[in-house]
CSV table of N, CA, C and O and ligand atoms in Angstrom, one decimal:
chain,number,residue,atom,x,y,z
A,61,MET,N,147.8,108.8,25.3
A,61,MET,CA,146.6,108.4,24.7
A,61,MET,C,145.3,108.7,25.5
A,61,MET,O,145.3,108.4,26.7
A,62,ALA,N,144.4,109.3,24.9
A,62,ALA,CA,143.2,109.6,25.7
A,62,ALA,C,142.3,108.4,25.9
A,62,ALA,O,142.2,107.6,25.1
A,63,ARG,N,141.8,108.3,27.1
A,63,ARG,CA,140.9,107.2,27.4
A,63,ARG,C,139.6,107.5,26.8
A,63,ARG,O,139.1,108.7,26.9
A,64,ILE,N,139.0,106.6,26.1
A,64,ILE,CA,137.7,106.8,25.5
A,64,ILE,C,136.7,106.3,26.5
A,64,ILE,O,136.6,105.1,26.8
A,65,LYS,N,135.8,107.2,26.9
A,65,LYS,CA,134.8,106.8,27.8
A,65,LYS,C,133.5,106.5,27.0
A,65,LYS,O,132.9,107.4,26.4
A,66,SER,N,133.3,105.3,26.8
A,66,SER,CA,132.1,104.9,26.0
A,66,SER,C,131.1,104.1,26.8
A,66,SER,O,130.8,104.5,28.0
A,67,LYS,N,130.7,103.0,26.4
A,67,LYS,CA,129.7,102.2,27.1
A,67,LYS,C,130.5,101.3,28.2
A,67,LYS,O,129.8,100.6,28.9
A,68,ASN,N,131.8,101.4,28.2
A,68,ASN,CA,132.5,100.5,29.1
A,68,ASN,C,132.6,101.1,30.5
A,68,ASN,O,133.7,101.3,31.0
A,69,THR,N,131.4,101.4,31.1
A,69,THR,CA,131.4,102.0,32.4
A,69,THR,C,131.6,100.9,33.5
A,69,THR,O,131.4,99.7,33.2
A,70,GLY,N,131.9,101.3,34.6
A,70,GLY,CA,132.2,100.4,35.7
A,70,GLY,C,131.1,99.3,35.9
A,70,GLY,O,131.4,98.2,35.9
A,71,PRO,N,129.8,99.8,36.2
A,71,PRO,CA,128.8,98.8,36.5
A,71,PRO,C,128.6,97.7,35.4
A,71,PRO,O,128.5,96.5,35.7
A,72,GLU,N,128.7,98.2,34.1
A,72,GLU,CA,128.5,97.2,33.0
A,72,GLU,C,129.6,96.2,33.0
A,72,GLU,O,129.4,95.0,32.8
A,73,ARG,N,130.8,96.8,33.2
A,73,ARG,CA,132.0,95.9,33.2
A,73,ARG,C,131.9,94.8,34.3
A,73,ARG,O,132.2,93.7,34.1
A,74,ARG,N,131.3,95.2,35.4
A,74,ARG,CA,131.2,94.3,36.6
A,74,ARG,C,130.2,93.2,36.3
A,74,ARG,O,130.4,92.1,36.6
A,75,VAL,N,129.1,93.6,35.7
A,75,VAL,CA,128.1,92.6,35.3
A,75,VAL,C,128.6,91.6,34.3
A,75,VAL,O,128.5,90.4,34.4
A,76,ARG,N,129.4,92.2,33.3
A,76,ARG,CA,129.9,91.3,32.3
A,76,ARG,C,130.9,90.3,32.9
A,76,ARG,O,131.0,89.1,32.6
A,77,SER,N,131.7,90.8,33.8
A,77,SER,CA,132.7,90.0,34.4
A,77,SER,C,132.1,88.9,35.3
A,77,SER,O,132.5,87.8,35.3
A,78,LEU,N,131.0,89.3,35.9
A,78,LEU,CA,130.2,88.3,36.7
A,78,LEU,C,129.7,87.2,35.8
A,78,LEU,O,129.8,86.0,36.1
A,79,LEU,N,129.0,87.6,34.7
A,79,LEU,CA,128.5,86.6,33.8
A,79,LEU,C,129.6,85.7,33.2
A,79,LEU,O,129.4,84.5,33.1
A,80,HIS,N,130.7,86.3,33.0
A,80,HIS,CA,131.8,85.6,32.4
A,80,HIS,C,132.3,84.5,33.4
A,80,HIS,O,132.5,83.4,33.1
A,81,ARG,N,132.4,84.9,34.7
A,81,ARG,CA,132.8,84.0,35.7
A,81,ARG,C,131.8,82.9,35.9
A,81,ARG,O,132.1,81.8,36.3
A,82,MET,N,130.5,83.2,35.6
A,82,MET,CA,129.5,82.2,35.7
A,82,MET,C,129.5,81.2,34.5
A,82,MET,O,128.7,80.3,34.4
A,83,GLY,N,130.4,81.5,33.6
A,83,GLY,CA,130.5,80.6,32.4
A,83,GLY,C,129.7,81.0,31.2
A,83,GLY,O,129.6,80.3,30.2
A,84,PHE,N,129.0,82.2,31.3
A,84,PHE,CA,128.2,82.6,30.1
A,84,PHE,C,129.1,83.2,29.1
A,84,PHE,O,130.1,83.9,29.4
A,85,ARG,N,128.8,83.0,27.8
A,85,ARG,CA,129.5,83.6,26.7
A,85,ARG,C,128.5,84.5,26.1
A,85,ARG,O,127.3,84.2,25.9
A,86,PHE,N,128.9,85.7,25.7
A,86,PHE,CA,127.9,86.7,25.3
A,86,PHE,C,128.5,87.7,24.3
A,86,PHE,O,129.7,87.7,24.1
A,87,ARG,N,127.7,88.5,23.7
A,87,ARG,CA,128.1,89.6,22.8
A,87,ARG,C,127.8,90.9,23.6
A,87,ARG,O,126.9,90.9,24.4
A,88,LEU,N,128.5,91.9,23.2
A,88,LEU,CA,128.3,93.2,23.8
A,88,LEU,C,127.4,94.1,22.9
A,88,LEU,O,127.4,93.9,21.7
A,89,HIS,N,126.7,95.0,23.5
A,89,HIS,CA,125.9,96.0,22.8
A,89,HIS,C,125.2,95.5,21.6
A,89,HIS,O,125.7,95.6,20.5
A,90,GLY,N,124.0,94.9,21.8
A,90,GLY,CA,123.3,94.4,20.7
A,90,GLY,C,122.8,95.6,19.8
A,90,GLY,O,121.8,96.1,19.9
A,91,ARG,N,123.7,95.9,18.8
A,91,ARG,CA,123.5,97.1,18.0
A,91,ARG,C,122.2,97.0,17.2
A,91,ARG,O,121.5,98.0,16.9
A,92,GLY,N,121.9,95.8,16.7
A,92,GLY,CA,120.7,95.7,15.9
A,92,GLY,C,119.4,95.6,16.7
A,92,GLY,O,118.3,95.5,16.2
A,93,LEU,N,119.6,95.6,18.0
A,93,LEU,CA,118.4,95.4,18.9
A,93,LEU,C,117.9,96.7,19.5
A,93,LEU,O,118.7,97.6,19.7
A,94,PRO,N,116.6,96.7,19.8
A,94,PRO,CA,116.0,97.9,20.4
A,94,PRO,C,116.8,98.2,21.7
A,94,PRO,O,117.0,97.3,22.5
A,95,GLY,N,117.1,99.5,21.9
A,95,GLY,CA,117.7,99.9,23.2
A,95,GLY,C,119.2,99.5,23.3
A,95,GLY,O,119.8,99.8,24.3
A,96,HIS,N,119.8,98.8,22.3
A,96,HIS,CA,121.2,98.4,22.4
A,96,HIS,C,121.5,97.8,23.8
A,96,HIS,O,122.3,98.4,24.6
A,97,PRO,N,121.0,96.6,24.1
A,97,PRO,CA,121.3,96.0,25.4
A,97,PRO,C,122.8,95.9,25.7
A,97,PRO,O,123.6,95.7,24.7
A,98,ASP,N,123.2,96.0,26.9
A,98,ASP,CA,124.6,96.0,27.3
A,98,ASP,C,125.2,94.6,27.1
A,98,ASP,O,126.4,94.5,26.7
A,99,VAL,N,124.4,93.6,27.3
A,99,VAL,CA,124.9,92.2,27.1
A,99,VAL,C,123.8,91.4,26.3
A,99,VAL,O,122.7,91.5,26.6
A,100,VAL,N,124.3,90.6,25.3
A,100,VAL,CA,123.4,89.8,24.6
A,100,VAL,C,123.8,88.3,24.8
A,100,VAL,O,125.0,88.0,24.5
A,101,LEU,N,122.9,87.5,25.2
A,101,LEU,CA,123.2,86.1,25.4
A,101,LEU,C,122.4,85.3,24.4
A,101,LEU,O,121.3,84.8,24.7
A,102,PRO,N,122.9,85.2,23.2
A,102,PRO,CA,122.2,84.6,22.1
A,102,PRO,C,121.6,83.2,22.3
A,102,PRO,O,120.5,82.8,22.0
A,103,LYS,N,122.5,82.4,23.0
A,103,LYS,CA,122.1,81.0,23.3
A,103,LYS,C,120.9,80.9,24.2
A,103,LYS,O,120.2,79.9,24.1
A,104,TYR,N,120.7,81.9,25.0
A,104,TYR,CA,119.5,81.9,25.9
A,104,TYR,C,118.4,82.8,25.4
A,104,TYR,O,117.4,82.9,26.1
A,105,GLY,N,118.6,83.4,24.3
A,105,GLY,CA,117.6,84.3,23.8
A,105,GLY,C,117.3,85.4,24.8
A,105,GLY,O,116.2,85.9,25.0
A,106,ALA,N,118.4,85.9,25.5
A,106,ALA,CA,118.3,86.8,26.6
A,106,ALA,C,119.2,88.0,26.4
A,106,ALA,O,120.3,87.9,25.8
A,107,VAL,N,118.7,89.2,26.9
A,107,VAL,CA,119.5,90.4,26.9
A,107,VAL,C,119.6,90.9,28.3
A,107,VAL,O,118.6,90.7,29.1
A,108,VAL,N,120.6,91.6,28.6
A,108,VAL,CA,120.8,92.2,29.9
A,108,VAL,C,121.1,93.7,29.8
A,108,VAL,O,121.9,94.2,29.0
A,109,PHE,N,120.3,94.5,30.6
A,109,PHE,CA,120.6,95.9,30.7
A,109,PHE,C,121.1,96.2,32.1
A,109,PHE,O,120.6,95.6,33.1
A,110,VAL,N,122.1,97.0,32.2
A,110,VAL,CA,122.6,97.5,33.5
A,110,VAL,C,122.2,98.9,33.6
A,110,VAL,O,122.6,99.8,32.8
A,111,HIS,N,121.2,99.1,34.5
A,111,HIS,CA,120.6,100.5,34.6
A,111,HIS,C,121.1,101.2,35.9
A,111,HIS,O,121.1,100.7,37.0
A,112,GLY,N,121.4,102.5,35.6
A,112,GLY,CA,121.7,103.3,36.8
A,112,GLY,C,120.4,103.7,37.5
A,112,GLY,O,119.4,104.0,36.8
A,113,CYS,N,120.4,103.6,38.8
A,113,CYS,CA,119.1,103.8,39.5
A,113,CYS,C,118.6,105.2,39.3
A,113,CYS,O,117.4,105.4,39.3
A,114,PHE,N,119.4,106.2,39.3
A,114,PHE,CA,119.0,107.6,39.2
A,114,PHE,C,118.3,107.8,37.9
A,114,PHE,O,117.2,108.3,37.8
A,115,TRP,N,119.0,107.6,36.8
A,115,TRP,CA,118.5,107.9,35.5
A,115,TRP,C,117.3,107.0,35.0
A,115,TRP,O,116.5,107.5,34.3
A,116,HIS,N,117.4,105.8,35.4
A,116,HIS,CA,116.3,104.9,35.0
A,116,HIS,C,115.2,104.7,36.0
A,116,HIS,O,114.3,103.9,35.9
A,117,ARG,N,115.3,105.4,37.1
A,117,ARG,CA,114.3,105.4,38.2
A,117,ARG,C,114.0,104.1,38.8
A,117,ARG,O,112.9,103.5,38.6
A,118,HIS,N,114.9,103.5,39.4
A,118,HIS,CA,114.7,102.3,40.1
A,118,HIS,C,113.7,102.5,41.2
A,118,HIS,O,113.9,103.3,42.2
A,119,GLU,N,112.6,101.8,41.1
A,119,GLU,CA,111.4,102.1,42.0
A,119,GLU,C,111.8,101.7,43.4
A,119,GLU,O,112.3,100.7,43.7
A,120,GLY,N,111.5,102.7,44.3
A,120,GLY,CA,111.7,102.5,45.7
A,120,GLY,C,113.2,102.5,46.1
A,120,GLY,O,113.5,102.2,47.3
A,121,CYS,N,114.0,102.9,45.2
A,121,CYS,CA,115.5,102.9,45.5
A,121,CYS,C,115.9,104.2,46.0
A,121,CYS,O,115.5,105.3,45.5
A,122,LYS,N,116.8,104.3,47.0
A,122,LYS,CA,117.2,105.6,47.6
A,122,LYS,C,118.0,106.4,46.6
A,122,LYS,O,118.1,107.6,46.7
A,123,TYR,N,118.6,105.7,45.6
A,123,TYR,CA,119.3,106.4,44.6
A,123,TYR,C,118.5,107.1,43.5
A,123,TYR,O,119.0,107.9,42.7
A,124,ALA,N,117.2,106.7,43.5
A,124,ALA,CA,116.3,107.3,42.5
A,124,ALA,C,115.6,108.5,43.1
A,124,ALA,O,114.4,108.7,43.0
A,125,TYR,N,116.4,109.4,43.7
A,125,TYR,CA,115.8,110.6,44.3
A,125,TYR,C,115.6,111.7,43.2
A,125,TYR,O,116.1,111.6,42.1
A,126,VAL,N,114.9,112.7,43.6
A,126,VAL,CA,114.6,113.8,42.7
A,126,VAL,C,115.4,115.0,43.3
A,126,VAL,O,115.2,115.4,44.4
A,127,PRO,N,116.3,115.6,42.5
A,127,PRO,CA,117.1,116.7,42.9
A,127,PRO,C,116.1,117.9,43.3
A,127,PRO,O,115.0,118.0,42.8
A,128,LYS,N,116.6,118.6,44.3
A,128,LYS,CA,115.7,119.6,44.9
A,128,LYS,C,115.5,120.8,44.0
A,128,LYS,O,114.4,121.5,44.1
A,129,THR,N,116.5,121.1,43.2
A,129,THR,CA,116.3,122.3,42.3
A,129,THR,C,115.9,121.8,40.9
A,129,THR,O,116.2,120.7,40.5
A,130,ARG,N,115.3,122.7,40.1
A,130,ARG,CA,114.8,122.4,38.8
A,130,ARG,C,114.0,121.1,38.7
A,130,ARG,O,114.3,120.3,37.8
A,131,LYS,N,113.1,121.0,39.6
A,131,LYS,CA,112.3,119.8,39.7
A,131,LYS,C,111.6,119.4,38.4
A,131,LYS,O,111.6,118.3,38.0
A,132,ALA,N,111.0,120.4,37.8
A,132,ALA,CA,110.2,120.2,36.6
A,132,ALA,C,111.1,119.6,35.5
A,132,ALA,O,110.7,118.7,34.7
A,133,PHE,N,112.3,120.2,35.4
A,133,PHE,CA,113.3,119.7,34.4
A,133,PHE,C,113.6,118.2,34.6
A,133,PHE,O,113.5,117.4,33.7
A,134,TRP,N,113.9,117.9,35.8
A,134,TRP,CA,114.2,116.5,36.1
A,134,TRP,C,113.1,115.6,35.9
A,134,TRP,O,113.2,114.5,35.4
A,135,MET,N,111.9,116.0,36.3
A,135,MET,CA,110.7,115.1,36.2
A,135,MET,C,110.5,114.8,34.7
A,135,MET,O,110.2,113.6,34.3
A,136,ALA,N,110.6,115.8,33.9
A,136,ALA,CA,110.4,115.6,32.4
A,136,ALA,C,111.5,114.6,31.9
A,136,ALA,O,111.2,113.7,31.1
A,137,LYS,N,112.7,114.8,32.3
A,137,LYS,CA,113.8,114.0,31.9
A,137,LYS,C,113.6,112.5,32.3
A,137,LYS,O,113.7,111.6,31.5
A,138,PHE,N,113.2,112.4,33.5
A,138,PHE,CA,113.0,111.0,34.1
A,138,PHE,C,111.8,110.3,33.3
A,138,PHE,O,111.9,109.2,33.0
A,139,GLU,N,110.8,111.1,33.1
A,139,GLU,CA,109.6,110.5,32.4
A,139,GLU,C,110.0,110.0,31.0
A,139,GLU,O,109.6,109.0,30.6
A,140,GLN,N,110.9,110.8,30.3
A,140,GLN,CA,111.4,110.4,29.0
A,140,GLN,C,112.1,109.1,29.1
A,140,GLN,O,111.9,108.2,28.3
A,141,ASN,N,113.0,109.0,30.1
A,141,ASN,CA,113.8,107.8,30.2
A,141,ASN,C,112.9,106.6,30.5
A,141,ASN,O,113.1,105.5,29.9
A,142,VAL,N,112.0,106.7,31.4
A,142,VAL,CA,111.1,105.6,31.8
A,142,VAL,C,110.3,105.2,30.6
A,142,VAL,O,110.1,104.0,30.4
A,143,THR,N,109.8,106.2,29.9
A,143,THR,CA,108.9,105.9,28.7
A,143,THR,C,109.8,105.1,27.7
A,143,THR,O,109.3,104.1,27.1
A,144,ARG,N,111.0,105.6,27.5
A,144,ARG,CA,111.9,104.9,26.5
A,144,ARG,C,112.2,103.5,26.9
A,144,ARG,O,112.1,102.5,26.2
A,145,ASP,N,112.5,103.3,28.2
A,145,ASP,CA,112.8,102.0,28.7
A,145,ASP,C,111.6,101.0,28.5
A,145,ASP,O,111.8,99.9,28.1
A,146,ALA,N,110.4,101.5,28.8
A,146,ALA,CA,109.2,100.7,28.7
A,146,ALA,C,109.0,100.3,27.2
A,146,ALA,O,108.6,99.1,26.9
A,147,ARG,N,109.3,101.2,26.3
A,147,ARG,CA,109.1,101.0,24.9
A,147,ARG,C,110.1,99.9,24.4
A,147,ARG,O,109.8,99.0,23.7
A,148,VAL,N,111.4,100.1,24.9
A,148,VAL,CA,112.4,99.1,24.5
A,148,VAL,C,112.1,97.7,25.0
A,148,VAL,O,112.2,96.7,24.3
A,149,LEU,N,111.6,97.7,26.3
A,149,LEU,CA,111.3,96.4,26.9
A,149,LEU,C,110.2,95.7,26.1
A,149,LEU,O,110.3,94.5,25.8
A,150,SER,N,109.2,96.4,25.7
A,150,SER,CA,108.1,95.7,25.0
A,150,SER,C,108.5,95.3,23.6
A,150,SER,O,108.1,94.3,23.1
A,151,SER,N,109.3,96.2,23.0
A,151,SER,CA,109.8,95.8,21.6
A,151,SER,C,110.6,94.5,21.7
A,151,SER,O,110.5,93.6,20.9
A,152,LEU,N,111.5,94.4,22.7
A,152,LEU,CA,112.4,93.2,22.8
A,152,LEU,C,111.5,92.0,23.1
A,152,LEU,O,111.8,90.9,22.6
A,153,LYS,N,110.6,92.2,24.0
A,153,LYS,CA,109.7,91.0,24.3
A,153,LYS,C,108.9,90.6,23.1
A,153,LYS,O,108.7,89.4,22.9
A,154,ALA,N,108.5,91.5,22.3
A,154,ALA,CA,107.7,91.2,21.1
A,154,ALA,C,108.6,90.4,20.1
A,154,ALA,O,108.1,89.6,19.4
A,155,LEU,N,109.9,90.7,20.2
A,155,LEU,CA,110.8,90.0,19.3
A,155,LEU,C,111.2,88.6,19.9
A,155,LEU,O,112.0,87.9,19.3
A,156,GLY,N,110.7,88.3,21.1
A,156,GLY,CA,110.9,87.0,21.7
A,156,GLY,C,112.1,87.0,22.6
A,156,GLY,O,112.6,85.9,23.0
A,157,TRP,N,112.7,88.2,23.0
A,157,TRP,CA,113.8,88.2,23.9
A,157,TRP,C,113.4,88.2,25.3
A,157,TRP,O,112.4,88.8,25.7
A,158,LYS,N,114.2,87.5,26.1
A,158,LYS,CA,114.0,87.6,27.6
A,158,LYS,C,114.9,88.8,28.0
A,158,LYS,O,116.0,88.9,27.6
A,159,VAL,N,114.3,89.6,28.8
A,159,VAL,CA,115.0,90.8,29.2
A,159,VAL,C,115.3,90.8,30.7
A,159,VAL,O,114.4,90.6,31.5
A,160,LEU,N,116.5,91.0,31.1
A,160,LEU,CA,116.9,91.1,32.5
A,160,LEU,C,117.5,92.5,32.7
A,160,LEU,O,118.3,93.0,32.0
A,161,VAL,N,117.0,93.1,33.8
A,161,VAL,CA,117.6,94.4,34.2
A,161,VAL,C,118.3,94.3,35.5
A,161,VAL,O,117.8,93.7,36.4
A,162,VAL,N,119.6,94.7,35.4
A,162,VAL,CA,120.4,94.7,36.7
A,162,VAL,C,120.5,96.1,37.1
A,162,VAL,O,120.9,97.0,36.3
A,163,TRP,N,120.1,96.4,38.3
A,163,TRP,CA,120.2,97.8,38.8
A,163,TRP,C,121.6,98.0,39.4
A,163,TRP,O,122.1,97.1,40.1
A,164,GLU,N,122.1,99.2,39.3
A,164,GLU,CA,123.4,99.5,39.8
A,164,GLU,C,123.6,99.2,41.3
A,164,GLU,O,124.6,98.8,41.7
A,165,CYS,N,122.5,99.5,42.0
A,165,CYS,CA,122.6,99.3,43.5
A,165,CYS,C,122.7,97.9,43.8
A,165,CYS,O,123.2,97.5,44.9
A,166,GLU,N,122.3,97.0,42.9
A,166,GLU,CA,122.3,95.6,43.2
A,166,GLU,C,123.7,95.0,43.1
A,166,GLU,O,124.0,93.9,43.6
A,167,LEU,N,124.6,95.8,42.5
A,167,LEU,CA,126.0,95.3,42.4
A,167,LEU,C,126.7,95.1,43.7
A,167,LEU,O,127.8,94.4,43.7
A,168,ARG,N,126.1,95.5,44.8
A,168,ARG,CA,126.8,95.3,46.1
A,168,ARG,C,126.6,93.8,46.4
A,168,ARG,O,127.4,93.3,47.3
A,169,ASP,N,125.7,93.2,45.8
A,169,ASP,CA,125.4,91.8,46.2
A,169,ASP,C,125.4,90.9,44.9
A,169,ASP,O,124.4,90.6,44.3
A,170,GLU,N,126.6,90.6,44.4
A,170,GLU,CA,126.8,89.9,43.2
A,170,GLU,C,126.1,88.5,43.2
A,170,GLU,O,125.6,88.0,42.3
A,171,ALA,N,126.2,87.9,44.4
A,171,ALA,CA,125.6,86.5,44.5
A,171,ALA,C,124.1,86.6,44.2
A,171,ALA,O,123.6,85.6,43.6
A,172,ARG,N,123.5,87.6,44.7
A,172,ARG,CA,122.1,87.7,44.4
A,172,ARG,C,121.8,87.9,43.0
A,172,ARG,O,120.8,87.4,42.4
A,173,ILE,N,122.6,88.7,42.3
A,173,ILE,CA,122.4,88.9,40.9
A,173,ILE,C,122.6,87.6,40.2
A,173,ILE,O,121.8,87.2,39.3
A,174,ALA,N,123.6,86.9,40.5
A,174,ALA,CA,123.9,85.6,39.9
A,174,ALA,C,122.7,84.7,40.0
A,174,ALA,O,122.3,84.0,39.1
A,175,LYS,N,122.1,84.6,41.2
A,175,LYS,CA,121.0,83.8,41.4
A,175,LYS,C,119.8,84.1,40.6
A,175,LYS,O,119.1,83.3,40.0
A,176,ARG,N,119.6,85.4,40.5
A,176,ARG,CA,118.4,85.9,39.7
A,176,ARG,C,118.7,85.6,38.2
A,176,ARG,O,117.7,85.2,37.5
A,177,VAL,N,119.9,85.8,37.7
A,177,VAL,CA,120.2,85.5,36.3
A,177,VAL,C,119.9,84.1,36.0
A,177,VAL,O,119.3,83.7,35.0
A,178,LEU,N,120.4,83.2,36.9
A,178,LEU,CA,120.2,81.8,36.7
A,178,LEU,C,118.8,81.4,36.7
A,178,LEU,O,118.3,80.6,35.8
A,179,GLN,N,118.0,82.0,37.6
A,179,GLN,CA,116.6,81.7,37.6
A,179,GLN,C,115.9,82.1,36.3
A,179,GLN,O,115.1,81.3,35.8
A,180,ARG,N,116.2,83.2,35.9
A,180,ARG,CA,115.6,83.8,34.6
A,180,ARG,C,116.0,82.9,33.4
A,180,ARG,O,115.2,82.7,32.6
A,181,LEU,N,117.3,82.6,33.3
A,181,LEU,CA,117.7,81.9,32.1
A,181,LEU,C,117.3,80.4,32.1
A,181,LEU,O,117.2,79.8,31.1
A,182,ARG,N,117.1,79.9,33.3
A,182,ARG,CA,116.7,78.5,33.3
A,182,ARG,C,115.3,78.2,32.9
A,182,ARG,O,114.9,77.1,32.5
A,183,LYS,N,114.5,79.3,32.9
A,183,LYS,CA,113.0,79.1,32.6
A,183,LYS,C,112.8,78.7,31.2
A,183,LYS,O,111.6,78.5,30.8
A,184,ARG,N,113.8,78.7,30.3
A,184,ARG,CA,113.6,78.4,28.9
A,184,ARG,C,113.2,76.9,28.7
A,184,ARG,O,113.9,76.1,29.3
A,185,SER,N,112.2,76.7,28.0
A,185,SER,CA,111.9,75.3,27.7
A,185,SER,C,112.8,74.9,26.5
A,185,SER,O,112.7,75.5,25.4
A,186,GLN,N,113.7,74.0,26.7
A,186,GLN,CA,114.6,73.6,25.6
A,186,GLN,C,114.0,72.7,24.6
A,186,GLN,O,113.3,71.9,24.8
B,801,ZN,ZN1,118.6,101.0,42.9
């Protein structure tokens, strides 16, 4: 049986498993939502994206380097991604969603991610 490589990539799986261990219940891939967030936490009105540092240009991150060859090609590609991310973010915010971005490089420190998630989700006035 062929393995299907879809959105179940390592980093996303790890974030989901972390959220699960923290006791959060969620839906996957908000299909009806802009940008199809990786995780949807309906109870908190929050969505989570797990972004690869390279493709989504994590600012100041060593993984967000620019390849030395075909620079113009890469720059155009990156610009497209960043523009799309910004558009998705503002659409979600306009719809009233809280948006959390977890960067791939942050996965080295799950405790820190957990702390940030809690801080963000707690801010809701019940
Ligand atoms: Zn990064």
